[in-house]
Structures are given as structure tokens and as C-alpha cells.
Amino acid sequence: MKVTILDDYHDTLRTLPCFAKLDGHEVTVWNDHLQDVDGLAERLAETEALVLIRERTKIRTPLLERLPNLRLISQRSVYPHIDIDTCTRLGIIVSSDQHAGTPSYATAELTWGLVLAAMREIPQQMASLQAGNWQTDDGRSVRGKTLGIFGWGRIGKVVASYGDTFGMNVLVWASEAGQERARADGRAVADSKGAFFSQCDVLSLHMRLYEPTRGIVTAADLACMKPTALLVNTSRAPLIESGALEAALLAGRPGMAAVDVYEEEPVRDPKHPLLTMPNVVCTPHIGYVTREEYNLQFTDVFDQINAYGDGAPTSVVNPDVMANPRPRP
């Protein structure tokens, strides 16, 4: 099949062991990012199987209707960036393994790296040295402080375990079902959302983005946080009410933030509000970007392509399409 891979910024995939799974296919890899519909339609005109790297490119109806050869979209995890109903209508199968029970340890590791970087002011201390100065300020320890986990899922559980190792007191807030799971796991659950935001010294968001969670963190929630507190977001930016984090940081509650995700990505403007704040540590959405995590994820993604080629698609998220899929060549 003619396979196209989008948004492989560092041309990483062809260097991984899993890439051998595409032997025998005609593979095209694009290293830049393009969202323009006309440009994408031209690039993907002959594509039969499209590989997406998470949510980097939105695959919407105006594009899908211009891709007559597309038969399969193969990716991993959630798919809010794909118009699934349109795929079903056009006969395009969407395979997306949900990796149940397998957290992204890479994202959990980055989350903890951001916690330590922000609390100990590591980027600021490094910049001071590079400028020919010595220490800039006193950092803060995490031991004995309260670590808040907002959302009790796979990654949140791993981050909580890191908090245990560092001697922190873990406190959870989540949906009612998430609260029950947390209690069953022996975790303390806050009395209320307001109490949760006011008690945490470090508060980390770990939820999937869908309509009920969009803007779930409000300006009022952030205003409850301590002026010494740190908010960490390695999940999705729209979990926080638009503009609320920047305003809250300027108001001094919370006192710090560490973020890996943004409302519009990629961020190319060095004057982005979060990038200009001295009390914010920013990274360019690298939570899952490690060679080990990529090889794990794309083993699944490429297996899905071969399963389709063998006539037995797997991890199909739009099963109704199977009644009338586009014919294979």
C-alpha cells in the first residue's frame, strides 16, 4: 500500500526497529507540519493508509472528501482531531489502539521532570550561570508537601507513585467514578474541588480532553491556589479555561506553572504569553516524545496497517464502516 506518515518532525520513525514492519509498502514521510487543506490534499492524493502522530494534524471533513484513495487511518490513543462520522460515511477505516492498562511512562516522567525543574528553578539557575552569574534564588523542596492529581487514570497513578517516592502527600480530585477508583486504591480524595485547589502545593492535570472536561479548570479554581503553588499541565491545554492560566499567574495564584501543551500547536511565537513569564517552565509538547515510547506506539500503529492489508483490521474505532468499506486495490 501507499503509506504516508505526517509530522515526523525529527525523521525518527524510519530509525526505529518497528519501521521494518512497513517493509513491502511504499512509504512517504513528511517532517514538517502542514494544516492547510489544499496542501494536505495534494500531499495525500495517492495515499491509501495515513499514519498520524497523535493529534498533530487535524483530519476534518473538507480534507477527507478530497482523498478518494484513502482507505485507512492508523494511529494510537484518542482521536478528537479526526471526523470519525465522515470517515464512516466515506468508507475509511480508523484504527486506533487505546492501549488499555498501558500508561505513557514517558509523559509521567516528563511531568515529574517539570515538577522538579519548576520547584528548584532549574531553568532560571542555568540561565544565570550562562549569563556569568551564580545562584539566583532559593528553590523549594517537594518532600512533605501535597501533590494534587486531578484525574485518576493511568498516567495520574504513575505520577502519584513518584510523589510517594519523594515523600509527598498525594491528594486526588476526579469524576465521581475516578474518586471511587482512587479510594479503592487507598488514596485520599479531597472534600471538594475548591478544597483540592486550595490545599495542593503541586497540582498536576491528568485527564483526556473531551467536551465534559473542556475548561474544567476555571479562573475561580486557580484563584483558590496558594501563591506558592505550582500547576503542571502535560495533558491538554483546553482543560483550562482559555486565558485563565495566564491571568492567574499574573495575579499570583498559583505562583508557578509548568506546561507542555498549548491551545494552538506548534507554538512558533517567542512572545507567546507563557513563554515570557519568569515563573513558568515551558516545553514543546514532548510528553510522549522519546524513542522508547515511539517504538512502543508505532509498533501498534504499523501492526494495524498490516492487519488491514491481511483483510482483518484491528482496533477499529468506527466499526459501522465495516458494512461498506472502501474497496481495497
mmCIF file with all atom_site columns, N, CA, C and O in Angstrom, residues 230-278:
data_model
loop_
_atom_site.group_PDB
_atom_site.id
_atom_site.type_symbol
_atom_site.label_atom_id
_atom_site.label_alt_id
_atom_site.label_comp_id
_atom_site.label_asym_id
_atom_site.label_entity_id
_atom_site.label_seq_id
_atom_site.pdbx_PDB_ins_code
_atom_site.Cartn_x
_atom_site.Cartn_y
_atom_site.Cartn_z
_atom_site.occupancy
_atom_site.B_iso_or_equiv
_atom_site.pdbx_formal_charge
_atom_site.auth_seq_id
_atom_site.auth_comp_id
_atom_site.auth_asym_id
_atom_site.auth_atom_id
_atom_site.pdbx_PDB_model_num
ATOM 1   N N  . LEU A 1 230 ? 2.330   25.320 42.519 1.00 0.00 ? 230 LEU A N  1
ATOM 2   C CA . LEU A 1 230 ? 2.730   25.049 41.140 1.00 0.00 ? 230 LEU A CA 1
ATOM 3   C C  . LEU A 1 230 ? 1.620   24.275 40.449 1.00 0.00 ? 230 LEU A C  1
ATOM 4   O O  . LEU A 1 230 ? 1.144   23.256 40.964 1.00 0.00 ? 230 LEU A O  1
ATOM 5   N N  . LEU A 1 231 ? 1.213   24.727 39.263 1.00 0.00 ? 231 LEU A N  1
ATOM 6   C CA . LEU A 1 231 ? 0.285   23.973 38.432 1.00 0.00 ? 231 LEU A CA 1
ATOM 7   C C  . LEU A 1 231 ? 1.048   23.379 37.251 1.00 0.00 ? 231 LEU A C  1
ATOM 8   O O  . LEU A 1 231 ? 1.814   24.088 36.582 1.00 0.00 ? 231 LEU A O  1
ATOM 9   N N  . VAL A 1 232 ? 0.837   22.081 37.003 1.00 0.00 ? 232 VAL A N  1
ATOM 10  C CA . VAL A 1 232 ? 1.534   21.372 35.926 1.00 0.00 ? 232 VAL A CA 1
ATOM 11  C C  . VAL A 1 232 ? 0.497   20.819 34.951 1.00 0.00 ? 232 VAL A C  1
ATOM 12  O O  . VAL A 1 232 ? -0.473  20.170 35.361 1.00 0.00 ? 232 VAL A O  1
ATOM 13  N N  . ASN A 1 233 ? 0.718   21.052 33.667 1.00 0.00 ? 233 ASN A N  1
ATOM 14  C CA . ASN A 1 233 ? -0.193  20.513 32.655 1.00 0.00 ? 233 ASN A CA 1
ATOM 15  C C  . ASN A 1 233 ? 0.595   19.854 31.539 1.00 0.00 ? 233 ASN A C  1
ATOM 16  O O  . ASN A 1 233 ? 1.213   20.523 30.707 1.00 0.00 ? 233 ASN A O  1
ATOM 17  N N  . THR A 1 234 ? 0.579   18.529 31.531 1.00 0.00 ? 234 THR A N  1
ATOM 18  C CA . THR A 1 234 ? 1.155   17.758 30.428 1.00 0.00 ? 234 THR A CA 1
ATOM 19  C C  . THR A 1 234 ? 0.053   16.993 29.692 1.00 0.00 ? 234 THR A C  1
ATOM 20  O O  . THR A 1 234 ? 0.346   16.075 28.926 1.00 0.00 ? 234 THR A O  1
ATOM 21  N N  . SER A 1 235 ? -1.202  17.373 29.931 1.00 0.00 ? 235 SER A N  1
ATOM 22  C CA . SER A 1 235 ? -2.337  16.681 29.307 1.00 0.00 ? 235 SER A CA 1
ATOM 23  C C  . SER A 1 235 ? -2.795  17.433 28.067 1.00 0.00 ? 235 SER A C  1
ATOM 24  O O  . SER A 1 235 ? -2.329  17.153 26.972 1.00 0.00 ? 235 SER A O  1
ATOM 25  N N  . ARG A 1 236 ? -3.690  18.381 28.230 1.00 0.00 ? 236 ARG A N  1
ATOM 26  C CA . ARG A 1 236 ? -4.166  19.181 27.109 1.00 0.00 ? 236 ARG A CA 1
ATOM 27  C C  . ARG A 1 236 ? -4.476  20.585 27.616 1.00 0.00 ? 236 ARG A C  1
ATOM 28  O O  . ARG A 1 236 ? -5.095  20.755 28.672 1.00 0.00 ? 236 ARG A O  1
ATOM 29  N N  . ALA A 1 237 ? -4.085  21.604 26.844 1.00 0.00 ? 237 ALA A N  1
ATOM 30  C CA . ALA A 1 237 ? -4.279  22.991 27.272 1.00 0.00 ? 237 ALA A CA 1
ATOM 31  C C  . ALA A 1 237 ? -5.750  23.354 27.474 1.00 0.00 ? 237 ALA A C  1
ATOM 32  O O  . ALA A 1 237 ? -6.081  24.051 28.442 1.00 0.00 ? 237 ALA A O  1
ATOM 33  N N  . PRO A 1 238 ? -6.673  22.912 26.615 1.00 0.00 ? 238 PRO A N  1
ATOM 34  C CA . PRO A 1 238 ? -8.067  23.341 26.784 1.00 0.00 ? 238 PRO A CA 1
ATOM 35  C C  . PRO A 1 238 ? -8.770  22.758 28.008 1.00 0.00 ? 238 PRO A C  1
ATOM 36  O O  . PRO A 1 238 ? -9.944  23.068 28.240 1.00 0.00 ? 238 PRO A O  1
ATOM 37  N N  . LEU A 1 239 ? -8.086  21.941 28.792 1.00 0.00 ? 239 LEU A N  1
ATOM 38  C CA . LEU A 1 239 ? -8.655  21.550 30.086 1.00 0.00 ? 239 LEU A CA 1
ATOM 39  C C  . LEU A 1 239 ? -8.817  22.782 30.977 1.00 0.00 ? 239 LEU A C  1
ATOM 40  O O  . LEU A 1 239 ? -9.665  22.806 31.870 1.00 0.00 ? 239 LEU A O  1
ATOM 41  N N  . ILE A 1 240 ? -7.987  23.790 30.720 1.00 0.00 ? 240 ILE A N  1
ATOM 42  C CA . ILE A 1 240 ? -8.045  25.043 31.469 1.00 0.00 ? 240 ILE A CA 1
ATOM 43  C C  . ILE A 1 240 ? -8.808  26.073 30.649 1.00 0.00 ? 240 ILE A C  1
ATOM 44  O O  . ILE A 1 240 ? -8.587  26.201 29.445 1.00 0.00 ? 240 ILE A O  1
ATOM 45  N N  . GLU A 1 241 ? -9.691  26.782 31.299 1.00 0.00 ? 241 GLU A N  1
ATOM 46  C CA . GLU A 1 241 ? -10.457 27.838 30.650 1.00 0.00 ? 241 GLU A CA 1
ATOM 47  C C  . GLU A 1 241 ? -9.516  28.762 29.881 1.00 0.00 ? 241 GLU A C  1
ATOM 48  O O  . GLU A 1 241 ? -8.464  29.163 30.384 1.00 0.00 ? 241 GLU A O  1
ATOM 49  N N  . SER A 1 242 ? -9.876  29.094 28.654 1.00 0.00 ? 242 SER A N  1
ATOM 50  C CA . SER A 1 242 ? -8.996  29.869 27.783 1.00 0.00 ? 242 SER A CA 1
ATOM 51  C C  . SER A 1 242 ? -8.570  31.184 28.445 1.00 0.00 ? 242 SER A C  1
ATOM 52  O O  . SER A 1 242 ? -9.406  31.959 28.909 1.00 0.00 ? 242 SER A O  1
ATOM 53  N N  . GLY A 1 243 ? -7.260  31.411 28.494 1.00 0.00 ? 243 GLY A N  1
ATOM 54  C CA . GLY A 1 243 ? -6.705  32.639 29.057 1.00 0.00 ? 243 GLY A CA 1
ATOM 55  C C  . GLY A 1 243 ? -6.640  32.676 30.567 1.00 0.00 ? 243 GLY A C  1
ATOM 56  O O  . GLY A 1 243 ? -6.025  33.596 31.134 1.00 0.00 ? 243 GLY A O  1
ATOM 57  N N  . ALA A 1 244 ? -7.234  31.689 31.215 1.00 0.00 ? 244 ALA A N  1
ATOM 58  C CA . ALA A 1 244 ? -7.317  31.739 32.684 1.00 0.00 ? 244 ALA A CA 1
ATOM 59  C C  . ALA A 1 244 ? -5.958  31.537 33.346 1.00 0.00 ? 244 ALA A C  1
ATOM 60  O O  . ALA A 1 244 ? -5.664  32.172 34.376 1.00 0.00 ? 244 ALA A O  1
ATOM 61  N N  . LEU A 1 245 ? -5.129  30.662 32.795 1.00 0.00 ? 245 LEU A N  1
ATOM 62  C CA . LEU A 1 245 ? -3.846  30.395 33.440 1.00 0.00 ? 245 LEU A CA 1
ATOM 63  C C  . LEU A 1 245 ? -2.946  31.620 33.384 1.00 0.00 ? 245 LEU A C  1
ATOM 64  O O  . LEU A 1 245 ? -2.322  31.993 34.392 1.00 0.00 ? 245 LEU A O  1
ATOM 65  N N  . GLU A 1 246 ? -2.859  32.260 32.241 1.00 0.00 ? 246 GLU A N  1
ATOM 66  C CA . GLU A 1 246 ? -2.019  33.453 32.122 1.00 0.00 ? 246 GLU A CA 1
ATOM 67  C C  . GLU A 1 246 ? -2.475  34.535 33.104 1.00 0.00 ? 246 GLU A C  1
ATOM 68  O O  . GLU A 1 246 ? -1.649  35.151 33.798 1.00 0.00 ? 246 GLU A O  1
ATOM 69  N N  . ALA A 1 247 ? -3.787  34.747 33.179 1.00 0.00 ? 247 ALA A N  1
ATOM 70  C CA . ALA A 1 247 ? -4.316  35.766 34.087 1.00 0.00 ? 247 ALA A CA 1
ATOM 71  C C  . ALA A 1 247 ? -4.057  35.400 35.536 1.00 0.00 ? 247 ALA A C  1
ATOM 72  O O  . ALA A 1 247 ? -3.709  36.257 36.363 1.00 0.00 ? 247 ALA A O  1
ATOM 73  N N  . ALA A 1 248 ? -4.196  34.122 35.867 1.00 0.00 ? 248 ALA A N  1
ATOM 74  C CA . ALA A 1 248 ? -3.982  33.679 37.244 1.00 0.00 ? 248 ALA A CA 1
ATOM 75  C C  . ALA A 1 248 ? -2.527  33.847 37.663 1.00 0.00 ? 248 ALA A C  1
ATOM 76  O O  . ALA A 1 248 ? -2.229  34.261 38.790 1.00 0.00 ? 248 ALA A O  1
ATOM 77  N N  . LEU A 1 249 ? -1.621  33.547 36.774 1.00 0.00 ? 249 LEU A N  1
ATOM 78  C CA . LEU A 1 249 ? -0.197  33.706 37.080 1.00 0.00 ? 249 LEU A CA 1
ATOM 79  C C  . LEU A 1 249 ? 0.158   35.167 37.295 1.00 0.00 ? 249 LEU A C  1
ATOM 80  O O  . LEU A 1 249 ? 0.950   35.505 38.189 1.00 0.00 ? 249 LEU A O  1
ATOM 81  N N  . LEU A 1 250 ? -0.429  36.038 36.491 1.00 0.00 ? 250 LEU A N  1
ATOM 82  C CA . LEU A 1 250 ? -0.188  37.469 36.676 1.00 0.00 ? 250 LEU A CA 1
ATOM 83  C C  . LEU A 1 250 ? -0.759  37.956 38.010 1.00 0.00 ? 250 LEU A C  1
ATOM 84  O O  . LEU A 1 250 ? -0.208  38.858 38.647 1.00 0.00 ? 250 LEU A O  1
ATOM 85  N N  . ALA A 1 251 ? -1.856  37.326 38.452 1.00 0.00 ? 251 ALA A N  1
ATOM 86  C CA . ALA A 1 251 ? -2.483  37.694 39.725 1.00 0.00 ? 251 ALA A CA 1
ATOM 87  C C  . ALA A 1 251 ? -1.782  37.060 40.920 1.00 0.00 ? 251 ALA A C  1
ATOM 88  O O  . ALA A 1 251 ? -2.044  37.441 42.062 1.00 0.00 ? 251 ALA A O  1
ATOM 89  N N  . GLY A 1 252 ? -0.905  36.083 40.651 1.00 0.00 ? 252 GLY A N  1
ATOM 90  C CA . GLY A 1 252 ? -0.118  35.492 41.736 1.00 0.00 ? 252 GLY A CA 1
ATOM 91  C C  . GLY A 1 252 ? -0.670  34.229 42.341 1.00 0.00 ? 252 GLY A C  1
ATOM 92  O O  . GLY A 1 252 ? -0.114  33.711 43.307 1.00 0.00 ? 252 GLY A O  1
ATOM 93  N N  . ARG A 1 253 ? -1.746  33.680 41.795 1.00 0.00 ? 253 ARG A N  1
ATOM 94  C CA . ARG A 1 253 ? -2.303  32.408 42.278 1.00 0.00 ? 253 ARG A CA 1
ATOM 95  C C  . ARG A 1 253 ? -2.706  31.562 41.072 1.00 0.00 ? 253 ARG A C  1
ATOM 96  O O  . ARG A 1 253 ? -3.670  31.923 40.402 1.00 0.00 ? 253 ARG A O  1
ATOM 97  N N  . PRO A 1 254 ? -1.928  30.501 40.793 1.00 0.00 ? 254 PRO A N  1
ATOM 98  C CA . PRO A 1 254 ? -0.778  29.986 41.517 1.00 0.00 ? 254 PRO A CA 1
ATOM 99  C C  . PRO A 1 254 ? 0.469   30.833 41.247 1.00 0.00 ? 254 PRO A C  1
ATOM 100 O O  . PRO A 1 254 ? 0.472   31.679 40.346 1.00 0.00 ? 254 PRO A O  1
ATOM 101 N N  . GLY A 1 255 ? 1.505   30.544 42.007 1.00 0.00 ? 255 GLY A N  1
ATOM 102 C CA . GLY A 1 255 ? 2.725   31.312 41.840 1.00 0.00 ? 255 GLY A CA 1
ATOM 103 C C  . GLY A 1 255 ? 3.583   30.840 40.693 1.00 0.00 ? 255 GLY A C  1
ATOM 104 O O  . GLY A 1 255 ? 4.427   31.593 40.191 1.00 0.00 ? 255 GLY A O  1
ATOM 105 N N  . MET A 1 256 ? 3.363   29.584 40.246 1.00 0.00 ? 256 MET A N  1
ATOM 106 C CA . MET A 1 256 ? 4.204   28.997 39.199 1.00 0.00 ? 256 MET A CA 1
ATOM 107 C C  . MET A 1 256 ? 3.367   28.068 38.327 1.00 0.00 ? 256 MET A C  1
ATOM 108 O O  . MET A 1 256 ? 2.326   27.559 38.761 1.00 0.00 ? 256 MET A O  1
ATOM 109 N N  . ALA A 1 257 ? 3.869   27.815 37.135 1.00 0.00 ? 257 ALA A N  1
ATOM 110 C CA . ALA A 1 257 ? 3.266   26.817 36.256 1.00 0.00 ? 257 ALA A CA 1
ATOM 111 C C  . ALA A 1 257 ? 4.362   26.132 35.460 1.00 0.00 ? 257 ALA A C  1
ATOM 112 O O  . ALA A 1 257 ? 5.440   26.702 35.232 1.00 0.00 ? 257 ALA A O  1
ATOM 113 N N  . ALA A 1 258 ? 4.072   24.917 35.052 1.00 0.00 ? 258 ALA A N  1
ATOM 114 C CA . ALA A 1 258 ? 4.944   24.177 34.149 1.00 0.00 ? 258 ALA A CA 1
ATOM 115 C C  . ALA A 1 258 ? 4.037   23.511 33.125 1.00 0.00 ? 258 ALA A C  1
ATOM 116 O O  . ALA A 1 258 ? 3.145   22.741 33.495 1.00 0.00 ? 258 ALA A O  1
ATOM 117 N N  . VAL A 1 259 ? 4.233   23.825 31.857 1.00 0.00 ? 259 VAL A N  1
ATOM 118 C CA . VAL A 1 259 ? 3.306   23.356 30.831 1.00 0.00 ? 259 VAL A CA 1
ATOM 119 C C  . VAL A 1 259 ? 4.049   22.738 29.650 1.00 0.00 ? 259 VAL A C  1
ATOM 120 O O  . VAL A 1 259 ? 5.134   23.186 29.269 1.00 0.00 ? 259 VAL A O  1
ATOM 121 N N  . ASP A 1 260 ? 3.414   21.732 29.084 1.00 0.00 ? 260 ASP A N  1
ATOM 122 C CA . ASP A 1 260 ? 3.943   21.059 27.898 1.00 0.00 ? 260 ASP A CA 1
ATOM 123 C C  . ASP A 1 260 ? 2.955   21.130 26.740 1.00 0.00 ? 260 ASP A C  1
ATOM 124 O O  . ASP A 1 260 ? 3.246   20.648 25.653 1.00 0.00 ? 260 ASP A O  1
ATOM 125 N N  . VAL A 1 261 ? 1.778   21.747 26.984 1.00 0.00 ? 261 VAL A N  1
ATOM 126 C CA . VAL A 1 261 ? 0.704   21.750 25.988 1.00 0.00 ? 261 VAL A CA 1
ATOM 127 C C  . VAL A 1 261 ? 0.110   23.147 25.861 1.00 0.00 ? 261 VAL A C  1
ATOM 128 O O  . VAL A 1 261 ? 0.077   23.918 26.819 1.00 0.00 ? 261 VAL A O  1
ATOM 129 N N  . TYR A 1 262 ? -0.387  23.450 24.661 1.00 0.00 ? 262 TYR A N  1
ATOM 130 C CA . TYR A 1 262 ? -0.836  24.802 24.339 1.00 0.00 ? 262 TYR A CA 1
ATOM 131 C C  . TYR A 1 262 ? -2.128  24.733 23.522 1.00 0.00 ? 262 TYR A C  1
ATOM 132 O O  . TYR A 1 262 ? -2.413  23.721 22.874 1.00 0.00 ? 262 TYR A O  1
ATOM 133 N N  . GLU A 1 263 ? -2.879  25.821 23.546 1.00 0.00 ? 263 GLU A N  1
ATOM 134 C CA . GLU A 1 263 ? -4.170  25.824 22.860 1.00 0.00 ? 263 GLU A CA 1
ATOM 135 C C  . GLU A 1 263 ? -4.001  25.660 21.358 1.00 0.00 ? 263 GLU A C  1
ATOM 136 O O  . GLU A 1 263 ? -4.818  25.010 20.703 1.00 0.00 ? 263 GLU A O  1
ATOM 137 N N  . GLU A 1 264 ? -2.973  26.268 20.779 1.00 0.00 ? 264 GLU A N  1
ATOM 138 C CA . GLU A 1 264 ? -2.651  26.093 19.365 1.00 0.00 ? 264 GLU A CA 1
ATOM 139 C C  . GLU A 1 264 ? -1.214  25.594 19.267 1.00 0.00 ? 264 GLU A C  1
ATOM 140 O O  . GLU A 1 264 ? -0.303  26.216 19.799 1.00 0.00 ? 264 GLU A O  1
ATOM 141 N N  . GLU A 1 265 ? -1.033  24.483 18.568 1.00 0.00 ? 265 GLU A N  1
ATOM 142 C CA . GLU A 1 265 ? 0.306   23.915 18.409 1.00 0.00 ? 265 GLU A CA 1
ATOM 143 C C  . GLU A 1 265 ? 0.594   23.681 16.930 1.00 0.00 ? 265 GLU A C  1
ATOM 144 O O  . GLU A 1 265 ? -0.321  23.415 16.159 1.00 0.00 ? 265 GLU A O  1
ATOM 145 N N  . PRO A 1 266 ? 1.879   23.758 16.516 1.00 0.00 ? 266 PRO A N  1
ATOM 146 C CA . PRO A 1 266 ? 3.038   24.121 17.326 1.00 0.00 ? 266 PRO A CA 1
ATOM 147 C C  . PRO A 1 266 ? 3.087   25.612 17.624 1.00 0.00 ? 266 PRO A C  1
ATOM 148 O O  . PRO A 1 266 ? 2.565   26.427 16.865 1.00 0.00 ? 266 PRO A O  1
ATOM 149 N N  . VAL A 1 267 ? 3.735   25.963 18.725 1.00 0.00 ? 267 VAL A N  1
ATOM 150 C CA . VAL A 1 267 ? 3.938   27.358 19.108 1.00 0.00 ? 267 VAL A CA 1
ATOM 151 C C  . VAL A 1 267 ? 5.227   27.843 18.455 1.00 0.00 ? 267 VAL A C  1
ATOM 152 O O  . VAL A 1 267 ? 6.298   27.286 18.699 1.00 0.00 ? 267 VAL A O  1
ATOM 153 N N  . ARG A 1 268 ? 5.113   28.874 17.640 1.00 0.00 ? 268 ARG A N  1
ATOM 154 C CA . ARG A 1 268 ? 6.287   29.421 16.942 1.00 0.00 ? 268 ARG A CA 1
ATOM 155 C C  . ARG A 1 268 ? 6.614   30.840 17.393 1.00 0.00 ? 268 ARG A C  1
ATOM 156 O O  . ARG A 1 268 ? 7.658   31.364 17.023 1.00 0.00 ? 268 ARG A O  1
ATOM 157 N N  . ASP A 1 269 ? 5.721   31.438 18.160 1.00 0.00 ? 269 ASP A N  1
ATOM 158 C CA . ASP A 1 269 ? 5.877   32.838 18.547 1.00 0.00 ? 269 ASP A CA 1
ATOM 159 C C  . ASP A 1 269 ? 6.601   32.937 19.888 1.00 0.00 ? 269 ASP A C  1
ATOM 160 O O  . ASP A 1 269 ? 6.058   32.551 20.923 1.00 0.00 ? 269 ASP A O  1
ATOM 161 N N  . PRO A 1 270 ? 7.832   33.448 19.917 1.00 0.00 ? 270 PRO A N  1
ATOM 162 C CA . PRO A 1 270 ? 8.558   33.571 21.189 1.00 0.00 ? 270 PRO A CA 1
ATOM 163 C C  . PRO A 1 270 ? 7.905   34.554 22.153 1.00 0.00 ? 270 PRO A C  1
ATOM 164 O O  . PRO A 1 270 ? 8.261   34.584 23.329 1.00 0.00 ? 270 PRO A O  1
ATOM 165 N N  . LYS A 1 271 ? 6.923   35.330 21.662 1.00 0.00 ? 271 LYS A N  1
ATOM 166 C CA . LYS A 1 271 ? 6.213   36.260 22.531 1.00 0.00 ? 271 LYS A CA 1
ATOM 167 C C  . LYS A 1 271 ? 4.911   35.675 23.065 1.00 0.00 ? 271 LYS A C  1
ATOM 168 O O  . LYS A 1 271 ? 4.090   36.396 23.638 1.00 0.00 ? 271 LYS A O  1
ATOM 169 N N  . HIS A 1 272 ? 4.712   34.394 22.879 1.00 0.00 ? 272 HIS A N  1
ATOM 170 C CA . HIS A 1 272 ? 3.551   33.729 23.492 1.00 0.00 ? 272 HIS A CA 1
ATOM 171 C C  . HIS A 1 272 ? 3.545   34.063 24.978 1.00 0.00 ? 272 HIS A C  1
ATOM 172 O O  . HIS A 1 272 ? 4.591   34.022 25.642 1.00 0.00 ? 272 HIS A O  1
ATOM 173 N N  . PRO A 1 273 ? 2.396   34.427 25.557 1.00 0.00 ? 273 PRO A N  1
ATOM 174 C CA . PRO A 1 273 ? 2.361   34.889 26.957 1.00 0.00 ? 273 PRO A CA 1
ATOM 175 C C  . PRO A 1 273 ? 3.064   33.967 27.940 1.00 0.00 ? 273 PRO A C  1
ATOM 176 O O  . PRO A 1 273 ? 3.805   34.437 28.823 1.00 0.00 ? 273 PRO A O  1
ATOM 177 N N  . LEU A 1 274 ? 2.883   32.657 27.814 1.00 0.00 ? 274 LEU A N  1
ATOM 178 C CA . LEU A 1 274 ? 3.504   31.752 28.780 1.00 0.00 ? 274 LEU A CA 1
ATOM 179 C C  . LEU A 1 274 ? 5.022   31.725 28.645 1.00 0.00 ? 274 LEU A C  1
ATOM 180 O O  . LEU A 1 274 ? 5.741   31.511 29.633 1.00 0.00 ? 274 LEU A O  1
ATOM 181 N N  . LEU A 1 275 ? 5.522   31.945 27.418 1.00 0.00 ? 275 LEU A N  1
ATOM 182 C CA . LEU A 1 275 ? 6.971   31.914 27.204 1.00 0.00 ? 275 LEU A CA 1
ATOM 183 C C  . LEU A 1 275 ? 7.673   33.146 27.763 1.00 0.00 ? 275 LEU A C  1
ATOM 184 O O  . LEU A 1 275 ? 8.892   33.137 27.941 1.00 0.00 ? 275 LEU A O  1
ATOM 185 N N  . THR A 1 276 ? 6.924   34.189 28.033 1.00 0.00 ? 276 THR A N  1
ATOM 186 C CA . THR A 1 276 ? 7.531   35.438 28.509 1.00 0.00 ? 276 THR A CA 1
ATOM 187 C C  . THR A 1 276 ? 7.470   35.578 30.028 1.00 0.00 ? 276 THR A C  1
ATOM 188 O O  . THR A 1 276 ? 7.989   36.562 30.559 1.00 0.00 ? 276 THR A O  1
ATOM 189 N N  . MET A 1 277 ? 6.865   34.616 30.704 1.00 0.00 ? 277 MET A N  1
ATOM 190 C CA . MET A 1 277 ? 6.704   34.733 32.163 1.00 0.00 ? 277 MET A CA 1
ATOM 191 C C  . MET A 1 277 ? 7.855   34.048 32.882 1.00 0.00 ? 277 MET A C  1
ATOM 192 O O  . MET A 1 277 ? 8.157   32.875 32.618 1.00 0.00 ? 277 MET A O  1
ATOM 193 N N  . PRO A 1 278 ? 8.502   34.733 33.815 1.00 0.00 ? 278 PRO A N  1
ATOM 194 C CA . PRO A 1 278 ? 9.658   34.150 34.500 1.00 0.00 ? 278 PRO A CA 1
ATOM 195 C C  . PRO A 1 278 ? 9.294   33.028 35.466 1.00 0.00 ? 278 PRO A C  1
ATOM 196 O O  . PRO A 1 278 ? 10.171  32.274 35.894 1.00 0.00 ? 278 PRO A O  1
#
